[in-house]
Coordinates of C-alpha atoms in Angstrom, one line a residue:
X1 CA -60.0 -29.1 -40.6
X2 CA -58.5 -27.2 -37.8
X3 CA -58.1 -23.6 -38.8
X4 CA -54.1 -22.6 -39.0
X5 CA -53.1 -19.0 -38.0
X6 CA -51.1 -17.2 -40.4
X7 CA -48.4 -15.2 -39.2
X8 CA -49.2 -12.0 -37.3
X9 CA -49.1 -8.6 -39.3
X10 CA -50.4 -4.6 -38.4
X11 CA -50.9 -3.8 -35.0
X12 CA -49.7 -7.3 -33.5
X13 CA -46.9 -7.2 -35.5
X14 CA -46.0 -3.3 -34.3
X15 CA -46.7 -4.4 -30.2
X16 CA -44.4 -7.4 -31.0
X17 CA -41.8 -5.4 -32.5
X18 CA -42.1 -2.9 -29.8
X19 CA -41.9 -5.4 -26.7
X20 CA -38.7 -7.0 -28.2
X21 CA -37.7 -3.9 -28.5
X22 CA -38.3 -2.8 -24.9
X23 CA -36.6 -6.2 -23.6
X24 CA -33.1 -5.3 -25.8
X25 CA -33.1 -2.1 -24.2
X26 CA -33.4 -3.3 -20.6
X27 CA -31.0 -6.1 -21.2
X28 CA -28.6 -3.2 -22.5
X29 CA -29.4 -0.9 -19.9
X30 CA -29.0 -3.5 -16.9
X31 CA -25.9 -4.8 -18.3
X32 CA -24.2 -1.2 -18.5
X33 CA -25.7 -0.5 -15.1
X34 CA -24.0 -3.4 -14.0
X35 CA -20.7 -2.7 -15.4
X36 CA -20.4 0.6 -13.8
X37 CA -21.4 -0.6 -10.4
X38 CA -18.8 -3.1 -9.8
X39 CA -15.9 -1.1 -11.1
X40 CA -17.5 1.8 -8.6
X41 CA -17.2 -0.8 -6.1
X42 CA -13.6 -1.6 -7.5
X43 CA -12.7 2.1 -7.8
X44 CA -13.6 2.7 -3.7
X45 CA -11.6 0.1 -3.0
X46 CA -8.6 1.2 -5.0
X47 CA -9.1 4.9 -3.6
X48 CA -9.3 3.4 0.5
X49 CA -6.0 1.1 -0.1
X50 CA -4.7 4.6 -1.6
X51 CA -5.6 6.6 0.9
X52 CA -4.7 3.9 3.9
X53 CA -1.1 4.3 2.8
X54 CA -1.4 7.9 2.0
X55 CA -2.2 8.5 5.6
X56 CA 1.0 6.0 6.2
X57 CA 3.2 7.8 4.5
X58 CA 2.5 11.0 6.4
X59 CA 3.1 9.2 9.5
X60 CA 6.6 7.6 8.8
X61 CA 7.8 10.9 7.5
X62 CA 6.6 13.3 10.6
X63 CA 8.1 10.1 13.0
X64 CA 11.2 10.2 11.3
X65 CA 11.5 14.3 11.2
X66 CA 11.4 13.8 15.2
X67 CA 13.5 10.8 15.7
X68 CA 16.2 13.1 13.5
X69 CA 15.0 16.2 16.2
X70 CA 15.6 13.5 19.0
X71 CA 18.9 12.5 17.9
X72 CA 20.2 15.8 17.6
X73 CA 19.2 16.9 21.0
X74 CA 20.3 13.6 23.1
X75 CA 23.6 14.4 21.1
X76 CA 23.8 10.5 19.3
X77 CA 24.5 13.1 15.9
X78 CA 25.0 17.0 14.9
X79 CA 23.0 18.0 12.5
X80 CA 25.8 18.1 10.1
X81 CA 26.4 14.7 10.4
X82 CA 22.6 14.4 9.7
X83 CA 23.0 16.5 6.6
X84 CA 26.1 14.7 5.2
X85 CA 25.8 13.9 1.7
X86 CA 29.6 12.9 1.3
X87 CA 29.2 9.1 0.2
X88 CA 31.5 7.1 0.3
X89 CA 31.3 3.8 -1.4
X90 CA 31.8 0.5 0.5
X91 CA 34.7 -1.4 -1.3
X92 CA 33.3 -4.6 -2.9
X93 CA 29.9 -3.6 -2.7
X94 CA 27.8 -4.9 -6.1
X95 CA 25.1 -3.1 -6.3
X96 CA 27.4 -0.8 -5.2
X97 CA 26.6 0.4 -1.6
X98 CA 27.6 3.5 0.1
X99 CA 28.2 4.8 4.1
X100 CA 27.9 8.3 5.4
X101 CA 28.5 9.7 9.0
X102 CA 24.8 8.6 10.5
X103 CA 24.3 5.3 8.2
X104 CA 25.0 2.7 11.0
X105 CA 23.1 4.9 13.6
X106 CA 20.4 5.1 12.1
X107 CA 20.4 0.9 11.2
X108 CA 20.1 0.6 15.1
X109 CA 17.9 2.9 15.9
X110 CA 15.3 3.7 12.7
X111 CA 15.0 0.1 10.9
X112 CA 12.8 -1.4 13.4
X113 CA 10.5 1.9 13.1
X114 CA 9.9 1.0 9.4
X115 CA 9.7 -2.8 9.6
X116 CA 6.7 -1.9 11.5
X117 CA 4.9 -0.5 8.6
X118 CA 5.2 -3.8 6.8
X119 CA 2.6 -5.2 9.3
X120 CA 0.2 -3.6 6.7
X121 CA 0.1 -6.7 4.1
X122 CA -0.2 -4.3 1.4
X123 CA 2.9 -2.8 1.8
X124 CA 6.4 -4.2 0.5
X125 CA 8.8 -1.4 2.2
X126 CA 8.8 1.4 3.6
X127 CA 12.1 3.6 4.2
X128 CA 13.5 6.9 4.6
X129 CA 15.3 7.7 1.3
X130 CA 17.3 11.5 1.4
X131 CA 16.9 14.1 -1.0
X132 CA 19.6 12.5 -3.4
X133 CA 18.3 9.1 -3.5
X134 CA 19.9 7.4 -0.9
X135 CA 18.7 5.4 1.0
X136 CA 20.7 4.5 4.6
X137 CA 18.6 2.1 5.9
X138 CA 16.2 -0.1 4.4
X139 CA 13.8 -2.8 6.1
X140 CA 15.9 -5.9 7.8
X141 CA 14.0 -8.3 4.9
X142 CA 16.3 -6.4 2.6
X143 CA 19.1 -5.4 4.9
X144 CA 20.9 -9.0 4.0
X145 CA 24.9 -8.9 3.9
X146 CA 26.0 -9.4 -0.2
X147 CA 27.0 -12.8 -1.5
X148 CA 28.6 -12.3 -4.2
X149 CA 25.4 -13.2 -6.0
X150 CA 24.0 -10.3 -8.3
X151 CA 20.8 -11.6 -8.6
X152 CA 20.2 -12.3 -4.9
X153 CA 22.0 -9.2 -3.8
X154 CA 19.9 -7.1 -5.6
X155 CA 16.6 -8.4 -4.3
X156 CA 17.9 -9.0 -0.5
X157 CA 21.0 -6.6 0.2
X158 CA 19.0 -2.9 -0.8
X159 CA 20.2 -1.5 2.0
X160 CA 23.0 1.9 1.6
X161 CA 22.4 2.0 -2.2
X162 CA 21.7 5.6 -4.4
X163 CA 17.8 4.7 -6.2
X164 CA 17.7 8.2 -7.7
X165 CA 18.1 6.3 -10.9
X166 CA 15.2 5.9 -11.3
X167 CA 12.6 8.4 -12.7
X168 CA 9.5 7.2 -10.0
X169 CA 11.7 7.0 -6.9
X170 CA 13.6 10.5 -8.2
X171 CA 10.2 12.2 -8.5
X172 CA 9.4 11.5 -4.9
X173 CA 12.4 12.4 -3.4
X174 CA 12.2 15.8 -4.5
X175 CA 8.3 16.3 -4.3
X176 CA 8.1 19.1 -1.4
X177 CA 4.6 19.7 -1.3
X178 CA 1.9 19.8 1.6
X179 CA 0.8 16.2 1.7
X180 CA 2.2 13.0 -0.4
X181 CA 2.9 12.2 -4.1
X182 CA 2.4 9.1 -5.9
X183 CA 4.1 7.5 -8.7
X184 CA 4.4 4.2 -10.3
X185 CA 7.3 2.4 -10.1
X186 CA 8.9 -0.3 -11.9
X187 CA 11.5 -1.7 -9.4
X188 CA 14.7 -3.2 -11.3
X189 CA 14.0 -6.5 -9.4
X190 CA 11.1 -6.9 -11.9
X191 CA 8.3 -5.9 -10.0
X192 CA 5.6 -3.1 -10.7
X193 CA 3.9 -0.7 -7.1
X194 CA 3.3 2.5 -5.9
X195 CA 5.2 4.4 -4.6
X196 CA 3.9 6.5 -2.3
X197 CA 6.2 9.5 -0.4
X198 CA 5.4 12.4 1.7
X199 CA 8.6 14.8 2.1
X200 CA 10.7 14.9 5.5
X201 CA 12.2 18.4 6.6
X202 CA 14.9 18.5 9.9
X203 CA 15.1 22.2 11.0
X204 CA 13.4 23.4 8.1
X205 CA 15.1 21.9 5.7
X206 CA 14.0 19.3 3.2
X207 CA 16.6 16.5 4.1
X208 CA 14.3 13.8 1.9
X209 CA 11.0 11.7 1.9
X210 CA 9.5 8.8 3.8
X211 CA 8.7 6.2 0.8
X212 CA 6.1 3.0 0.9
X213 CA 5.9 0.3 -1.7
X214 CA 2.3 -0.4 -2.0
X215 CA 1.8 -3.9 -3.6
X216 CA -0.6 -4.1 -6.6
X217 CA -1.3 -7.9 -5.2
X218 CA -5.1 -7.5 -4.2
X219 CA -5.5 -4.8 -6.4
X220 CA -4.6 -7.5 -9.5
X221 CA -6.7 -10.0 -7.8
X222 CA -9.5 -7.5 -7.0
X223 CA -9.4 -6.5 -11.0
X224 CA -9.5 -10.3 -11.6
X225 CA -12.5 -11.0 -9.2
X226 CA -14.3 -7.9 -11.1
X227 CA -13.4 -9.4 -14.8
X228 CA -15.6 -12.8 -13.5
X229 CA -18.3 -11.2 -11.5
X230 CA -19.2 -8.9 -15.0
X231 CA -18.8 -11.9 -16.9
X232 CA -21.1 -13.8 -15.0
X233 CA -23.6 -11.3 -14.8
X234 CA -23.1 -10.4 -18.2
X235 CA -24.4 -14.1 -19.0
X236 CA -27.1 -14.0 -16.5
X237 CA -28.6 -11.2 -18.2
X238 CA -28.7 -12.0 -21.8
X239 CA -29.7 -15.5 -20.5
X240 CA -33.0 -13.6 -18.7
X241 CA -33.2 -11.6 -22.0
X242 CA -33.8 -14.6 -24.6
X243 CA -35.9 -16.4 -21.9
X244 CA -38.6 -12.8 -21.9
X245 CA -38.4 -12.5 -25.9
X246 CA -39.4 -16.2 -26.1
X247 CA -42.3 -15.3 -23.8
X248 CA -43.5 -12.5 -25.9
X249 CA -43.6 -13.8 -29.0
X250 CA -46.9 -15.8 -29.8
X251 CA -46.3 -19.3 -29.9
X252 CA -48.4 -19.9 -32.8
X253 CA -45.3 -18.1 -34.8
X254 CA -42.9 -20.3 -33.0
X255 CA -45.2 -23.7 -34.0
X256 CA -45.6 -22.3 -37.7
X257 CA -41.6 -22.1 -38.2
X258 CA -41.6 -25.7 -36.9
X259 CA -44.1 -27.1 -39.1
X260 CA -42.4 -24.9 -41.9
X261 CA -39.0 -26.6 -40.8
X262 CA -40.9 -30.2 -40.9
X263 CA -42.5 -29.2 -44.3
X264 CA -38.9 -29.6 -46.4
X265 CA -38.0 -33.4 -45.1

């Protein structure tokens, strides 16, 4: 009769033990490794988009500082028309809107400065807001005339309306530091950004900030494309890992289980 094996026991037992052992730990190891890797990756990206609109930011506020400067010297406004703050609400207006002394100059002369941020695909506005929240002149996408339509006015018709409502936008406006703040905002059209300012001074003064809307678009798709890669890996790696622990162990153990299995029918 052929001689059967029985199963394996001291020092075979021990090395088998100790492989499997070895093989759960890379498995762990490789799939923590993993894990960290792509949200590094994720994290850069996040941190370049950041730092893109950061630099952005910057920009728009010293251009506007010197389009202000410019205005003031080719005599188009004084500074104190500039520095009015006396609002006074357009008649009709829901949202309600509001004019001032340099409103309509600065519609023909700075809106086509910040439509040209919104080349940048990751950005949803960008416009200068004063120190109280106002904001003169927004991009021409939402510069539309009201229609008597709430909802639609208050998605398309932003323009000459007082944002310091809200606790994001008002944190910006009066940041007054050396380089740019950042806050999340929840816009009351629904949608969720950052907002990104950096202050704007005229004659040494801080007259407001220079705000972008940085869309979380393909940095929600970017989070999504991460949740899939890990997953897949994830797979991949426990799939490797139960392929090498069925290598290791002996087969005889495998074939004895079988017969055992075959034994009971």
């Amino acid at each position: 009769m052929p001689r059967v094996r029985g199963p394996i026991c001291g020092k075979d037992a021990m090395n088998l033990k100790n492989k499997i052992l070895i093989i759960l730990g890379l498995c762990f190891i490789l799939s923590v490794s993993s894990y960290f890797i792509i949200k590094k990756m994720f994290d850069n990206f996040e941190n370049l988009l950041l730092e893109k609109c950061r630099i952005e930011a910057l920009t728009g506020a010293r251009m506007m500082s010197e389009l202000m400067e410019f205005m003031v010297n080719q005599k188009v406004l004084t500074e104190a028309d500039i520095m009015d703050t006396a609002y006074r609400e357009i008649p009709g207006s829901n949202p309600k809107k509001f004019t001032t002394r340099y409103d309509k100059i600065f519609d023909s002369l700075i809106q086509k400065i910040e439509d040209e941020f919104l080349r940048d695909p990751d950005i949803d506005f960008a416009v200068l807001a004063d120190r109280n929240g106002y904001v003169p002149t927004h991009n021409s996408k939402y510069s539309r005339a009201q229609t008597g339509d709430y909802a639609k006015d208050l998605v398309q018709s932003r323009s000459k309306r007082n944002f310091s409502s809200n606790p994001a936008i008002k944190k910006v406006i009066e940041y007054t530091g050396p380089d740019t703040i950042r806050e999340l905002y929840h816009r009351d059209t629904g949608e969720t950004m950052w907002d990104i300012g950096a202050p704007v001074n005229f004659r040494g003064k801080h007259w407001g900030a220079f705000v972008l809307g940085v869309s979380l678009k393909r940095v929600n798709e970017l989070k999504n494309q991460m949740v899939i890669m890990i997953v897949m890996i994830m797979f991949v790696i426990l799939s490797l890992t139960m392929l090498a622990v069925f290598a290791v162990i002996p087969r005889t153990i495998l074939t004895s289980d079988l017969d055992g299995e075959q034994s009971h029918f």
